PDB file of C-alpha atoms in Angstrom:
ATOM      1  CA  UNK A1264     117.858  16.999 114.943  1.00  0.00           C
ATOM      2  CA  UNK A1265     119.778  18.559 117.871  1.00  0.00           C
ATOM      3  CA  UNK A1266     119.785  22.015 116.113  1.00  0.00           C
ATOM      4  CA  UNK A1267     115.953  21.844 115.786  1.00  0.00           C
ATOM      5  CA  UNK A1268     115.598  21.362 119.620  1.00  0.00           C
ATOM      6  CA  UNK A1269     118.038  24.297 120.302  1.00  0.00           C
ATOM      7  CA  UNK A1270     116.141  26.709 117.942  1.00  0.00           C
ATOM      8  CA  UNK A1271     112.960  25.593 119.655  1.00  0.00           C
ATOM      9  CA  UNK A1272     114.310  26.188 123.054  1.00  0.00           C
ATOM     10  CA  UNK A1273     115.672  29.651 121.946  1.00  0.00           C
ATOM     11  CA  UNK A1274     112.170  30.560 120.511  1.00  0.00           C
ATOM     12  CA  UNK A1275     110.724  29.614 123.943  1.00  0.00           C
ATOM     13  CA  UNK A1276     113.229  31.657 125.832  1.00  0.00           C
ATOM     14  CA  UNK A1277     112.759  34.635 123.611  1.00  0.00           C
ATOM     15  CA  UNK A1278     109.063  34.295 124.126  1.00  0.00           C
ATOM     16  CA  UNK A1279     109.358  34.159 128.056  1.00  0.00           C
ATOM     17  CA  UNK A1280     111.569  37.148 127.953  1.00  0.00           C
ATOM     18  CA  UNK A1281     109.011  39.105 125.878  1.00  0.00           C
ATOM     19  CA  UNK A1282     106.101  38.130 128.325  1.00  0.00           C
ATOM     20  CA  UNK A1283     108.345  39.081 131.192  1.00  0.00           C
ATOM     21  CA  UNK A1284     109.441  42.465 129.705  1.00  0.00           C
ATOM     22  CA  UNK A1285     105.841  43.421 128.692  1.00  0.00           C
ATOM     23  CA  UNK A1286     104.631  42.703 132.349  1.00  0.00           C
ATOM     24  CA  UNK A1287     102.387  39.824 131.474  1.00  0.00           C
ATOM     25  CA  UNK A1288     103.982  37.397 133.681  1.00  0.00           C
ATOM     26  CA  UNK A1289     103.669  39.859 136.721  1.00  0.00           C
ATOM     27  CA  UNK A1290     100.051  40.459 135.946  1.00  0.00           C
ATOM     28  CA  UNK A1291      99.178  36.785 135.506  1.00  0.00           C
ATOM     29  CA  UNK A1292     101.042  35.893 138.765  1.00  0.00           C
ATOM     30  CA  UNK A1293      99.071  38.478 140.682  1.00  0.00           C
ATOM     31  CA  UNK A1294      95.772  37.343 139.281  1.00  0.00           C
ATOM     32  CA  UNK A1295      96.589  33.623 140.100  1.00  0.00           C
ATOM     33  CA  UNK A1296      97.799  34.454 143.593  1.00  0.00           C
ATOM     34  CA  UNK A1297      94.649  36.435 144.345  1.00  0.00           C
ATOM     35  CA  UNK A1298      92.573  33.347 143.031  1.00  0.00           C
ATOM     36  CA  UNK A1299      94.611  31.067 145.323  1.00  0.00           C
ATOM     37  CA  UNK A1300      94.149  33.178 148.338  1.00  0.00           C
ATOM     38  CA  UNK A1301      90.281  33.410 147.777  1.00  0.00           C
ATOM     39  CA  UNK A1302      88.613  31.496 150.842  1.00  0.00           C
ATOM     40  CA  UNK A1303      85.515  30.907 148.864  1.00  0.00           C
ATOM     41  CA  UNK A1304      86.664  29.960 145.269  1.00  0.00           C
ATOM     42  CA  UNK A1305      84.473  31.572 142.521  1.00  0.00           C
ATOM     43  CA  UNK A1306      82.262  29.348 140.565  1.00  0.00           C
ATOM     44  CA  UNK A1307      84.204  30.451 137.259  1.00  0.00           C
ATOM     45  CA  UNK A1308      87.855  30.838 137.636  1.00  0.00           C
ATOM     46  CA  UNK A1309      88.065  32.231 134.129  1.00  0.00           C
ATOM     47  CA  UNK A1310      85.457  34.960 134.948  1.00  0.00           C
ATOM     48  CA  UNK A1311      87.423  35.826 137.981  1.00  0.00           C
ATOM     49  CA  UNK A1312      90.550  36.122 135.957  1.00  0.00           C
ATOM     50  CA  UNK A1313      88.869  38.177 133.241  1.00  0.00           C
ATOM     51  CA  UNK A1314      87.473  40.566 135.876  1.00  0.00           C
ATOM     52  CA  UNK A1315      90.767  40.984 137.652  1.00  0.00           C
ATOM     53  CA  UNK A1316      92.599  41.632 134.517  1.00  0.00           C
ATOM     54  CA  UNK A1317      89.962  44.374 133.663  1.00  0.00           C
ATOM     55  CA  UNK A1318      87.906  42.508 131.019  1.00  0.00           C
ATOM     56  CA  UNK A1319      84.050  42.439 130.932  1.00  0.00           C
ATOM     57  CA  UNK A1320      82.348  39.593 132.809  1.00  0.00           C
ATOM     58  CA  UNK A1321      80.207  37.146 130.777  1.00  0.00           C
ATOM     59  CA  UNK A1322      76.979  39.006 131.781  1.00  0.00           C
ATOM     60  CA  UNK A1323      78.642  42.370 130.873  1.00  0.00           C
ATOM     61  CA  UNK A1324      79.475  41.082 127.546  1.00  0.00           C
ATOM     62  CA  UNK A1325      75.961  39.754 126.985  1.00  0.00           C
ATOM     63  CA  UNK A1326      74.440  43.074 127.889  1.00  0.00           C
ATOM     64  CA  UNK A1327      76.864  44.798 125.621  1.00  0.00           C
ATOM     65  CA  UNK A1328      75.937  42.336 122.877  1.00  0.00           C
ATOM     66  CA  UNK A1329      72.256  43.053 123.459  1.00  0.00           C
ATOM     67  CA  UNK A1330      72.807  46.874 123.443  1.00  0.00           C
ATOM     68  CA  UNK A1331      74.769  46.547 120.141  1.00  0.00           C
ATOM     69  CA  UNK A1332      72.010  44.680 118.639  1.00  0.00           C
ATOM     70  CA  UNK A1333      69.382  47.262 119.686  1.00  0.00           C
ATOM     71  CA  UNK A1334      71.564  50.239 118.580  1.00  0.00           C
ATOM     72  CA  UNK A1335      72.036  48.508 115.097  1.00  0.00           C
ATOM     73  CA  UNK A1336      68.345  48.026 114.755  1.00  0.00           C
ATOM     74  CA  UNK A1337      67.693  51.754 115.640  1.00  0.00           C
ATOM     75  CA  UNK A1338      70.548  52.791 113.369  1.00  0.00           C
ATOM     76  CA  UNK A1339      69.071  50.713 110.488  1.00  0.00           C
ATOM     77  CA  UNK A1340      65.532  52.286 111.144  1.00  0.00           C
ATOM     78  CA  UNK A1341      66.856  55.710 111.199  1.00  0.00           C
ATOM     79  CA  UNK A1342      68.882  55.243 107.935  1.00  0.00           C
ATOM     80  CA  UNK A1343      65.910  53.897 106.241  1.00  0.00           C
ATOM     81  CA  UNK A1344      63.764  56.966 107.318  1.00  0.00           C
ATOM     82  CA  UNK A1345      66.601  59.226 106.161  1.00  0.00           C
ATOM     83  CA  UNK A1346      66.914  57.648 102.820  1.00  0.00           C
ATOM     84  CA  UNK A1347      63.012  57.868 102.383  1.00  0.00           C
ATOM     85  CA  UNK A1348      63.123  61.581 103.409  1.00  0.00           C
ATOM     86  CA  UNK A1349      65.947  62.179 100.841  1.00  0.00           C
ATOM     87  CA  UNK A1350      63.888  60.523  98.304  1.00  0.00           C
ATOM     88  CA  UNK A1351      60.798  62.703  99.026  1.00  0.00           C
ATOM     89  CA  UNK A1352      62.928  65.808  99.083  1.00  0.00           C
ATOM     90  CA  UNK A1353      64.452  64.822  95.610  1.00  0.00           C
ATOM     91  CA  UNK A1354      60.833  64.260  94.314  1.00  0.00           C
ATOM     92  CA  UNK A1355      59.597  67.674  95.582  1.00  0.00           C
ATOM     93  CA  UNK A1356      62.685  69.379  94.084  1.00  0.00           C
ATOM     94  CA  UNK A1357      61.989  67.706  90.624  1.00  0.00           C
ATOM     95  CA  UNK A1358      58.324  68.699  90.878  1.00  0.00           C
ATOM     96  CA  UNK A1359      59.135  72.300  91.690  1.00  0.00           C
ATOM     97  CA  UNK A1360      61.716  72.377  88.843  1.00  0.00           C
ATOM     98  CA  UNK A1361      59.000  70.994  86.512  1.00  0.00           C
ATOM     99  CA  UNK A1362      56.470  73.438  87.740  1.00  0.00           C
ATOM    100  CA  UNK A1363      59.101  76.437  87.269  1.00  0.00           C
ATOM    101  CA  UNK A1364      59.931  75.226  83.738  1.00  0.00           C
ATOM    102  CA  UNK A1365      56.233  75.065  82.789  1.00  0.00           C
ATOM    103  CA  UNK A1366      55.394  78.507  84.236  1.00  0.00           C
ATOM    104  CA  UNK A1367      58.515  79.861  82.243  1.00  0.00           C
ATOM    105  CA  UNK A1368      57.454  78.346  79.119  1.00  0.00           C
ATOM    106  CA  UNK A1369      53.819  79.665  79.387  1.00  0.00           C
ATOM    107  CA  UNK A1370      55.035  82.996  80.288  1.00  0.00           C
ATOM    108  CA  UNK A1371      57.175  83.169  77.230  1.00  0.00           C
ATOM    109  CA  UNK A1372      54.210  82.195  74.928  1.00  0.00           C
ATOM    110  CA  UNK A1373      52.068  84.998  76.599  1.00  0.00           C
ATOM    111  CA  UNK A1374      54.760  87.614  76.594  1.00  0.00           C
ATOM    112  CA  UNK A1375      54.132  90.402  74.055  1.00  0.00           C
ATOM    113  CA  UNK A1376      56.741  90.513  71.274  1.00  0.00           C
ATOM    114  CA  UNK A1377      58.080  93.796  70.142  1.00  0.00           C
ATOM    115  CA  UNK A1378      56.093  93.485  66.743  1.00  0.00           C
ATOM    116  CA  UNK A1379      52.828  93.121  68.657  1.00  0.00           C
ATOM    117  CA  UNK A1380      53.340  96.364  70.627  1.00  0.00           C
ATOM    118  CA  UNK A1381      53.627  98.472  67.443  1.00  0.00           C
TER     119      UNK A1381
END
């Protein structure tokens, strides 16, 4: 039982060192001090912290989500139009190939043979 507690404390200490060495503790401390020093506390402490750490605000996030949705719709529309155009092009190629092969076949039937010329 004692060994389990020691292992747990060692894990916690290793995690604290990791947070300290990566600068997380300093960044969080600075943000919390800034929040503490605010005379007029913001209505959303979480949004204040996100903004100070460089993340988007909730309204920015919602705008980005709306923009993403609009762009996805436009992309889907353009993709459908592109696929339709490719289909039409393929049909035109096929009809052109069929017409060319038909003309070739008709031309062979009407072309004089060496026997006919004599």
